[in-house]
C-alpha positions as a Python dict, from the first residue, in 0.01 Angstrom:
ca = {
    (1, 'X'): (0, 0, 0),
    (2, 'X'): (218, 282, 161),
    (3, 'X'): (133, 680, 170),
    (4, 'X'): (201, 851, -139),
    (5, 'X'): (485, 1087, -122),
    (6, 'X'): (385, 1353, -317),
    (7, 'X'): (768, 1506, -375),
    (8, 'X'): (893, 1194, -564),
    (9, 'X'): (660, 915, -656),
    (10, 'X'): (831, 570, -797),
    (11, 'X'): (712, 513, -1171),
    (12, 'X'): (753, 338, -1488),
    (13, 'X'): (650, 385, -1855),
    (14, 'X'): (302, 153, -1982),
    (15, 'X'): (280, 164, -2346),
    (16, 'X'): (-76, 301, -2455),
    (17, 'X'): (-276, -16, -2644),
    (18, 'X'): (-628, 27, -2594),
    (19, 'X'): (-751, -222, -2328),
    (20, 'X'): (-397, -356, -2244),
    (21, 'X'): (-274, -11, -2094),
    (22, 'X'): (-554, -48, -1797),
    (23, 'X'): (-436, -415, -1705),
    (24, 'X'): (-79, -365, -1715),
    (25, 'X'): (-116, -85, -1466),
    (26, 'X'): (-345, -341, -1294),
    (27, 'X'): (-58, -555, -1240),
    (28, 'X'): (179, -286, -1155),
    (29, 'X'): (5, -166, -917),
    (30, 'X'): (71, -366, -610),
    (31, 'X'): (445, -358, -690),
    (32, 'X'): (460, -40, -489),
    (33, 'X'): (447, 183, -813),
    (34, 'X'): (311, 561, -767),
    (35, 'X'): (293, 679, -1093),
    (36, 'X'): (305, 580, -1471),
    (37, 'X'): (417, 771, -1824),
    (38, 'X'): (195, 612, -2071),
    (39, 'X'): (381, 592, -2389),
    (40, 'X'): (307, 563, -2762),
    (41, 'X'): (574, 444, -2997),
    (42, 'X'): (590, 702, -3285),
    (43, 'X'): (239, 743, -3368),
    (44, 'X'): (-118, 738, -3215),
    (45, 'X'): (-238, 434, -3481),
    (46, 'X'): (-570, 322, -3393),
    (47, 'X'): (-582, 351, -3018),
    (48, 'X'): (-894, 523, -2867),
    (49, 'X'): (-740, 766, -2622),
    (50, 'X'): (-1070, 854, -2436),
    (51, 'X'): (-1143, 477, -2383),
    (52, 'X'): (-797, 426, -2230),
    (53, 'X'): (-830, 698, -2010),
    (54, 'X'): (-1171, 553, -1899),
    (55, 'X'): (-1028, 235, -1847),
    (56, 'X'): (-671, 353, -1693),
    (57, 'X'): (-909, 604, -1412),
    (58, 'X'): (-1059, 289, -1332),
    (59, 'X'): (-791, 79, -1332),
    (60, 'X'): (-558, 348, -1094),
    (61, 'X'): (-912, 331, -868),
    (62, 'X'): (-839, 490, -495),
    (63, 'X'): (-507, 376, -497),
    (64, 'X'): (-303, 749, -520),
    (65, 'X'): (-126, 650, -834),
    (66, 'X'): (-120, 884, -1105),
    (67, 'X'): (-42, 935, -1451),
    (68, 'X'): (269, 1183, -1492),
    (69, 'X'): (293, 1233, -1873),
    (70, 'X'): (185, 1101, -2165),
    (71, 'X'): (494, 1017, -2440),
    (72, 'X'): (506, 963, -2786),
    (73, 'X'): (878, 895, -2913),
    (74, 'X'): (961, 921, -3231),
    (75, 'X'): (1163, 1172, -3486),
    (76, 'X'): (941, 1482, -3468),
    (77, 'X'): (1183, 1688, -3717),
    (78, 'X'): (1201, 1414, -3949),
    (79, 'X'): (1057, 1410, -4314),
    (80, 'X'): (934, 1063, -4357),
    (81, 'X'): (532, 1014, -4301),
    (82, 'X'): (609, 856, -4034),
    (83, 'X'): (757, 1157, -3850),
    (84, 'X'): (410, 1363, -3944),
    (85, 'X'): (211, 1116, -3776),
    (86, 'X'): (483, 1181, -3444),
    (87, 'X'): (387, 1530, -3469),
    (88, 'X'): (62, 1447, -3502),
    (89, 'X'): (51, 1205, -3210),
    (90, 'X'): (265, 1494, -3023),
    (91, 'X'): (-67, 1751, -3088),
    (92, 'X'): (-284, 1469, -2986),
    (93, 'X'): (-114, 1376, -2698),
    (94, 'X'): (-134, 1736, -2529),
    (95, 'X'): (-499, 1772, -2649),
    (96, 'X'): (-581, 1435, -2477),
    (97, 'X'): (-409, 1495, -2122),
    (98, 'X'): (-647, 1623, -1925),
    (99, 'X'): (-837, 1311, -1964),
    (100, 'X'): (-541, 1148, -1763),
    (101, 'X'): (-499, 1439, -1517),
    (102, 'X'): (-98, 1476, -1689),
    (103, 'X'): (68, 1796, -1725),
    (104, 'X'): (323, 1703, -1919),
    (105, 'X'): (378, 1549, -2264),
    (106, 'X'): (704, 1366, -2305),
    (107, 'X'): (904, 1299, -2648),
    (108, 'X'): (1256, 1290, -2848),
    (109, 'X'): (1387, 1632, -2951),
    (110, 'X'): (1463, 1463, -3257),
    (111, 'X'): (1668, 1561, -3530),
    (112, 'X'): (1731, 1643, -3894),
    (113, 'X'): (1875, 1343, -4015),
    (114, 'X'): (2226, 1318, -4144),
    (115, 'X'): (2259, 1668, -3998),
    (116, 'X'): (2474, 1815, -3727),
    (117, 'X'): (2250, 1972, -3432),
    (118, 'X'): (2289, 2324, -3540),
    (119, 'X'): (2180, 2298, -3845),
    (120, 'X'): (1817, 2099, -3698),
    (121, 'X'): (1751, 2410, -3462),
    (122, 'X'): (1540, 2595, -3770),
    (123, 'X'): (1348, 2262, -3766),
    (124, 'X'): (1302, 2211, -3411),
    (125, 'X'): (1210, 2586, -3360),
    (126, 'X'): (924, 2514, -3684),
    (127, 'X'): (823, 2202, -3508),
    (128, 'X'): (834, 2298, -3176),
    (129, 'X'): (735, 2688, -3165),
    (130, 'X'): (371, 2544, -3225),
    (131, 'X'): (380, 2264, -2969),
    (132, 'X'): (505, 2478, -2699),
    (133, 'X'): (253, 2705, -2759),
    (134, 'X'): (-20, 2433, -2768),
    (135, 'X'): (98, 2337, -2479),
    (136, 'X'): (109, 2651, -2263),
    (137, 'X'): (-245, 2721, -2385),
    (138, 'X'): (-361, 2418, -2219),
    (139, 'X'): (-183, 2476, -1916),
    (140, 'X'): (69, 2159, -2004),
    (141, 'X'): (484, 2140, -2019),
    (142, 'X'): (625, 1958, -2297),
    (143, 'X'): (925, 1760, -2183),
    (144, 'X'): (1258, 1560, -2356),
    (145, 'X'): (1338, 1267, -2300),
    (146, 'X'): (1680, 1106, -2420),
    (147, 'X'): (1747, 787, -2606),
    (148, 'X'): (2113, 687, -2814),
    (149, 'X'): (1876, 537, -3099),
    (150, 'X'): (2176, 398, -3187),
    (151, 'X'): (2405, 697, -3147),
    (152, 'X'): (2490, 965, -2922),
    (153, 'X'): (2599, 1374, -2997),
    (154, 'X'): (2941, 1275, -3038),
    (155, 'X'): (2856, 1091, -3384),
    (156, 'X'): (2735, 1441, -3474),
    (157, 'X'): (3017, 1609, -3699),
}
């Protein structure tokens, strides 16, 4: 495999699922990619994050690889269950990095739905004050990552 540059690093998103994380980054790996986001898809479920990391360290081995972020993506500001277990999986996510060597956790800004973005700011500021400060606590960046889900600001009256 080539050096590492450690200024940019080529990478892809592996979606976290217990021992399938470890092999797809397995098979990745020789494809000349330097780094990986590993991604869960609105909530944590049932996935052991300790055992992945265990299993991703050894899968990344002594090949300079890392893991840049963890991401969960999902409607953080919604009101639906489902959006508490995205903030959950948010919290979890930044108390679980270290175990990947991240500094960053990744998500969706998200967004009050059927509202216009102005009116979601008291929202994300509720949601977000917390995580931010979670985050700097731990030494970590939370970061935003942007998907249409369908539709883009301009559908926003």
């Amino acid at each position: 495999m080539n050096a590492i540059n450690d200024d940019i690093r080529i990478g892809t998103l592996v979606p976290m699922n217990n021992e399938k994380t470890a092999e797809v980054i397995k098979t990745l790996l020789p494809y000349g990619f330097e780094s990986f986001q590993l991604n869960f898809w609105r909530e944590i479920g049932d996935q052991d994050i300790k055992l992945i990391a265990e299993q991703v360290k050894e899968a990344l081995g002594d090949s300079g690889a890392v893991i840049s972020s963890l991401g969960i993506f999902g409607n953080p500001l919604g009101d639906e269950e489902l959006d508490e277990k995205t903030r959950e999986g948010w919290e979890a996510c930044l108390d679980h990095a270290h175990l990947f060597g991240a500094d960053i956790v990744a998500g969706f800004a998200g967004g009050v739905v059927g509202k216009p973005v102005p009116e979601s700011m008291p929202k994300f500021k509720e949601v977000f004050g917390p995580l931010a400060k979670r985050a700097a606590d731990k030494g970590l960046r939370n970061a935003f990552q942007n998907c249409t889900m369908g539709s883009t600001w301009k559908d926003v009256k």
